[in-house]
Coordinates of C-alpha atoms in Angstrom, one line a residue:
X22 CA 15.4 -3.8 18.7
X23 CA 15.9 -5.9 16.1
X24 CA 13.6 -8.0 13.5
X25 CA 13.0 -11.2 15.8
X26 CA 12.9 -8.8 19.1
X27 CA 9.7 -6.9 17.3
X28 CA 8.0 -10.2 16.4
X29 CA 7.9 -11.6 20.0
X30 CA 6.6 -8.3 21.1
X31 CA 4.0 -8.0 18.7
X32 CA 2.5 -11.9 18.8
X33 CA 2.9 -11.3 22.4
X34 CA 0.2 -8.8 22.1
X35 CA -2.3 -11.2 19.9
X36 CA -5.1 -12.0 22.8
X37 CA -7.8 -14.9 22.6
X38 CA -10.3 -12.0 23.6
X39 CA -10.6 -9.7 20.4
X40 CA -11.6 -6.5 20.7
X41 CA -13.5 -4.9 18.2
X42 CA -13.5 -1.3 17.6
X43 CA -11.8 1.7 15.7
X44 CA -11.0 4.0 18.3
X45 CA -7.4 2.9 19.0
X46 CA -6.9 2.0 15.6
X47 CA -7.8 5.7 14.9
X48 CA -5.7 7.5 17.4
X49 CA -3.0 5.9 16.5
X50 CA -3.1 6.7 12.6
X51 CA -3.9 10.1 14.1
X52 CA -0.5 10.3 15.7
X53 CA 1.3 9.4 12.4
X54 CA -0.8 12.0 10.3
X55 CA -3.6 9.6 8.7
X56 CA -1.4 8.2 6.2
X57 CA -5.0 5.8 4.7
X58 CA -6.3 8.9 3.7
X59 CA -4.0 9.2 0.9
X60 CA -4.2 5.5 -0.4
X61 CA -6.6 4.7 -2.9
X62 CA -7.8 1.1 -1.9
X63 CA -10.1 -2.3 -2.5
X64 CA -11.6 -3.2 0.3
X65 CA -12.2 -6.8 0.3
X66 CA -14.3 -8.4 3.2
X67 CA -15.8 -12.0 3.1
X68 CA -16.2 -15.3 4.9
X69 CA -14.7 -17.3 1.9
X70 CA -12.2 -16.4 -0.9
X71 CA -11.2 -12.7 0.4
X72 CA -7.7 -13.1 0.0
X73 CA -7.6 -15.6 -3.5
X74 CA -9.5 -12.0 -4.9
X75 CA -7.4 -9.9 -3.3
X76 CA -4.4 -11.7 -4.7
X77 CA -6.3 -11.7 -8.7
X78 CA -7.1 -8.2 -7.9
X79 CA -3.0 -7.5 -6.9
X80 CA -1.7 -9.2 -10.0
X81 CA -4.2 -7.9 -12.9
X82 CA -3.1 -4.3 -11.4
X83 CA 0.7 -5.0 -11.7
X84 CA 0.2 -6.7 -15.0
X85 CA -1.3 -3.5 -16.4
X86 CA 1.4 -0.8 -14.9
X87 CA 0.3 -0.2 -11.8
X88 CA 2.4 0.2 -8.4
X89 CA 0.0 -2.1 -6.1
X90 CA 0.2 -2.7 -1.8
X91 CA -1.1 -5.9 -1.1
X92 CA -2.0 -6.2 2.7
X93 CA -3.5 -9.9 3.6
X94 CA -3.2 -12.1 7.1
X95 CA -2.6 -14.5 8.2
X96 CA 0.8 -15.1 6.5
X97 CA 1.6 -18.6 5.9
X98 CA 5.3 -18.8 6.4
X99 CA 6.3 -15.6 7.2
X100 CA 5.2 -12.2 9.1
X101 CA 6.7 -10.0 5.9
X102 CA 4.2 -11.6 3.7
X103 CA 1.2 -9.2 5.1
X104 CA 2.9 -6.1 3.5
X105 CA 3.5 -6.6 -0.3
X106 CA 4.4 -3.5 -2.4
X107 CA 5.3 -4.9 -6.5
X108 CA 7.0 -7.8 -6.4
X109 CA 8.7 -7.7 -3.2
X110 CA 7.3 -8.6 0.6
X111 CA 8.3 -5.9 2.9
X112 CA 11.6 -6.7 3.9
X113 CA 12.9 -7.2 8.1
X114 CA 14.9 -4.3 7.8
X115 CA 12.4 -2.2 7.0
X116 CA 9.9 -3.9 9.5
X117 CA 12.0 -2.9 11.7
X118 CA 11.7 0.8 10.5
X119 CA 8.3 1.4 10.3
X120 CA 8.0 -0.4 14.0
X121 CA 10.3 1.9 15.2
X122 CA 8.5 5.0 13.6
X123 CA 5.5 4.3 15.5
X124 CA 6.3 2.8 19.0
X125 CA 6.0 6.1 20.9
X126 CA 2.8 6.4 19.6
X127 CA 1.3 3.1 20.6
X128 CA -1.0 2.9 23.3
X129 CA -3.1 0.1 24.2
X130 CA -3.1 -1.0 19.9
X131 CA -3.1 -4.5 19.4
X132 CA -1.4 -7.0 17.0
X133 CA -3.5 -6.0 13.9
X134 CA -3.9 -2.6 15.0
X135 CA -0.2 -1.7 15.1
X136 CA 0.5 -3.9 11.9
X137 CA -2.2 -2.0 9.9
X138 CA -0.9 1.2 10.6
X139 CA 2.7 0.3 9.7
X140 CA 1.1 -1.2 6.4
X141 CA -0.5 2.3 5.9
X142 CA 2.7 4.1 6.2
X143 CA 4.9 1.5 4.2
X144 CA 2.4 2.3 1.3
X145 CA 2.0 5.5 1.8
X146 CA 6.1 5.9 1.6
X147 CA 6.0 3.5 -1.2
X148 CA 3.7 6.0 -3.4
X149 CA 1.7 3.0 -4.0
X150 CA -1.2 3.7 -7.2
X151 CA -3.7 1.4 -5.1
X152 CA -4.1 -1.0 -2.1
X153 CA -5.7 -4.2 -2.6
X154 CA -6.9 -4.2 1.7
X155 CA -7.9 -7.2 3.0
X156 CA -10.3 -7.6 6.0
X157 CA -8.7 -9.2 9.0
X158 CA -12.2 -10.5 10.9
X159 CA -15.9 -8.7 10.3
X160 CA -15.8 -5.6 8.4
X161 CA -17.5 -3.4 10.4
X162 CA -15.1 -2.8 13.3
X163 CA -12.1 -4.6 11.8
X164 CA -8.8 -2.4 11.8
X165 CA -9.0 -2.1 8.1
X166 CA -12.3 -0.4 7.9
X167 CA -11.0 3.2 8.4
X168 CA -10.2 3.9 4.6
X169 CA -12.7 4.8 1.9
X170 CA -12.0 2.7 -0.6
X171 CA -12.7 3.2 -4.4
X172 CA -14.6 0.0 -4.2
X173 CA -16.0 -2.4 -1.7
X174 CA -15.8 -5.8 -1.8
X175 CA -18.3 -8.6 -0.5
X176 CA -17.3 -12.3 -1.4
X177 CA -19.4 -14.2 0.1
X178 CA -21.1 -15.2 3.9
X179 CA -21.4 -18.1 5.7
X180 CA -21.7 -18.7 9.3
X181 CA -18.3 -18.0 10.9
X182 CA -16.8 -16.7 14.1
X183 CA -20.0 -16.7 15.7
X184 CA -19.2 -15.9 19.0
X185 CA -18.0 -12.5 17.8
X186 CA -20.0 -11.8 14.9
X187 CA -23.6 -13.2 15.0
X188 CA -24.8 -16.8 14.9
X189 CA -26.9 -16.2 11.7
X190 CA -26.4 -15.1 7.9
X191 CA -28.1 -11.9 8.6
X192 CA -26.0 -10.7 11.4
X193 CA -22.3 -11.7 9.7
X194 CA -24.0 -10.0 6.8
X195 CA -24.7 -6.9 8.8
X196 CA -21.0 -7.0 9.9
X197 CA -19.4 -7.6 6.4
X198 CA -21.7 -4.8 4.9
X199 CA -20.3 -2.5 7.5
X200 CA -17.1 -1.9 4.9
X201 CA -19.9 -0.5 2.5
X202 CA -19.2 3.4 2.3
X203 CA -21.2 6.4 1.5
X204 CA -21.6 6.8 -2.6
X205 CA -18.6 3.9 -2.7
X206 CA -19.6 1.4 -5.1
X207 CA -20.0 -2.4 -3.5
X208 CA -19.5 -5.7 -5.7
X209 CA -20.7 -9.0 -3.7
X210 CA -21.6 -12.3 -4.9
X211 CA -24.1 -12.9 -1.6
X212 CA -27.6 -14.2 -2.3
X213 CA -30.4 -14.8 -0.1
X214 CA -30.7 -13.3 3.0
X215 CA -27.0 -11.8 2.9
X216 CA -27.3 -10.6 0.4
X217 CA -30.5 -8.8 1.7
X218 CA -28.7 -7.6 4.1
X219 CA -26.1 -5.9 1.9
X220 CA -28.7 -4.3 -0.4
X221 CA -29.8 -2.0 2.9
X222 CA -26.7 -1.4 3.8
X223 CA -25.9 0.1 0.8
X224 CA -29.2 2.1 -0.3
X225 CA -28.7 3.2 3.1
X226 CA -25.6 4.6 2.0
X227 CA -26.1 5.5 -1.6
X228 CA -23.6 3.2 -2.8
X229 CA -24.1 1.5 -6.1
X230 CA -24.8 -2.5 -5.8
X231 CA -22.9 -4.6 -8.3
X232 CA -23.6 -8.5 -8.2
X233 CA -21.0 -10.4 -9.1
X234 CA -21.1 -11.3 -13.2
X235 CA -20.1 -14.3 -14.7
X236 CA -16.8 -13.9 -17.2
X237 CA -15.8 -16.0 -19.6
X238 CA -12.6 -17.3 -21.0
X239 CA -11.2 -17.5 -16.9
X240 CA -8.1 -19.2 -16.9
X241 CA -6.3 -19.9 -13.9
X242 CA -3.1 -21.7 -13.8
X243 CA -1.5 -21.3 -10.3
X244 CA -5.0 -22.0 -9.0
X245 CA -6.7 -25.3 -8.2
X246 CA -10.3 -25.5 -7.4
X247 CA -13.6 -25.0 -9.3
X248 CA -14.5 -22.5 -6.3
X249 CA -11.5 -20.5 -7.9
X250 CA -13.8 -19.5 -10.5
X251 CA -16.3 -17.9 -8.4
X252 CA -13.6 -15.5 -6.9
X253 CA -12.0 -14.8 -10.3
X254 CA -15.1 -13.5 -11.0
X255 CA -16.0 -11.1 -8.2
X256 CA -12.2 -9.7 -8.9
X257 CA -12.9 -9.1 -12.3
X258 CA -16.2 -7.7 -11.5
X259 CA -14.5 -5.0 -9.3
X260 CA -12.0 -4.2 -11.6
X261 CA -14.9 -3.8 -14.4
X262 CA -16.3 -1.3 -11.5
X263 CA -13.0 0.1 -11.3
X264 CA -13.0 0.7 -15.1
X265 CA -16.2 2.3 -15.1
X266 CA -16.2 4.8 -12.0
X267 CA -12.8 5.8 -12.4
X268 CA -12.1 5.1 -15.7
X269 CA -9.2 3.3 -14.7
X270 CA -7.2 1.8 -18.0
X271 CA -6.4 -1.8 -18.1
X272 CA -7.0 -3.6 -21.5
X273 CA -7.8 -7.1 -21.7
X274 CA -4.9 -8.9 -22.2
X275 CA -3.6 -7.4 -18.9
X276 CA -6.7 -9.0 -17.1
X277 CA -6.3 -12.4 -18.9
X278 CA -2.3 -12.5 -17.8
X279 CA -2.8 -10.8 -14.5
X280 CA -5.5 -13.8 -13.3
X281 CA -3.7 -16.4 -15.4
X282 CA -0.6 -15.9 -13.5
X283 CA -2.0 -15.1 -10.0
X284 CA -0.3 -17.3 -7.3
X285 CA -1.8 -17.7 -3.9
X286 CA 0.1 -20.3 -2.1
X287 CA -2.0 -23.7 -0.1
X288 CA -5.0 -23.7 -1.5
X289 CA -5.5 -27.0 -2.7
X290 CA -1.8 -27.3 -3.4

């Protein structure tokens, strides 16, 4: 098979009818030897601005040092731009490989399913230092929620999909929150009854609630929009989480360049 045959099989498995759940999602990672257990990840879930953080989040790491995945969707133009490792989107050759490493195992997986794990074992390969993870619908039973990530990540919630995930704050909330993890620290910047919501989930879990703090000195220049700010914000409150539970090194100039120069094409271009 080649590049093009392996995209018109996989979009040909993308259904109007999603189905939520991790069991195939699991068995198949099973089958490949659980290669998310040896990532260290963000996990960013939200109904606005997920994947503007996720990109701030993938650029202040690389500006300090660090080897960083980035895993996003949609893509925009291109399939390859869902599986970023450095500077580079994985490449059709190697989509090619990792599909090909995994299609005995694949079952009844769908779309995202089969595209997550084969982000999971490109990192994994790649000896990535972290994965910026980005939620592809919900949280709670999305494909991506099988990792325990260093930190959690709430954005924000606002009625969306509501045919699969609720048709009020409270239950998308519930849904989001279901990425919060047992002692994993959560930064969100909900309010209201969201972020109510959130605050059970995770004293219910032990996990330390961060609200989003207000930085100053943000400057953005790739990136239009005052809502910009907001996200640049909950980024640099998770990597301030990041600094203090794990003592992870990134000085201050590294934060200023890495958001400075983060680039996350069509919004408001």
């Amino acid at each position: 098979m080649d590049y093009r045959q392996i995209l018109r099989h996989l979009y040909s498995l993308e259904s109007s009818k999603i189905k939520f759940g991790l069991e195939n999602i699991k068995k198949l990672l099973e089958k490949i030897g659980n290669p998310e257990k040896e990532l260290k990840c963000v996990h960013v879930a939200g109904t606005n601005g997920k994947g503007s953080v996720c990109a701030m989040l993938f650029y202040i790491l690389r500006r300090a040092g660090y080897n960083v995945g980035l895993y996003t969707s949609p893509h925009l133009k291109k399939f390859n731009e869902r599986i970023r490792f450095n500077d580079n989107f994985i490449s059709d050759r190697e989509i090619v490989e990792y599909y090909l490493r995994i299609k005995d195992k694949i079952t009844s997986q769908s779309f995202f399913e089969i595209t997550t794990a084969m982000a999971f074992l490109y990192f994994k390969d790649k000896k990535v230092d972290f994965v910026i993870l980005e939620v592809g619908l919900g949280g709670r039973l999305d494909a991506t929620n099988v990792v325990k990530p260093l930190v959690s990540v709430i954005t924000t919630i606002g009625l969306e999909h509501t045919a699969l995930l609720g048709n009020t704050l409270e239950k998308i909330a519930y849904e989001k929150a279901g990425i919060v993890k047992e002692n994993v620290p959560v930064v969100t910047g909900t309010d209201g009854a969201a972020l109510e919501t959130i605050r059970k989930a995770a004293l219910k879990r032990n996990s330390p609630l961060i609200l989003t703090k207000k930085h100053k000195k943000i400057k953005l220049d790739y990136l239009n929009g005052k809502f910009q700010y907001f996200n640049a914000n909950a980024a640099l409150t998770a990597i301030d989480t990041l600094k203090k539970f794990y003592k992870l090194k990134i000085n201050n100039k590294d934060i200023e360049n890495g958001l400075k120069n983060t680039q996350w094409p069509a919004r408001l271009e």
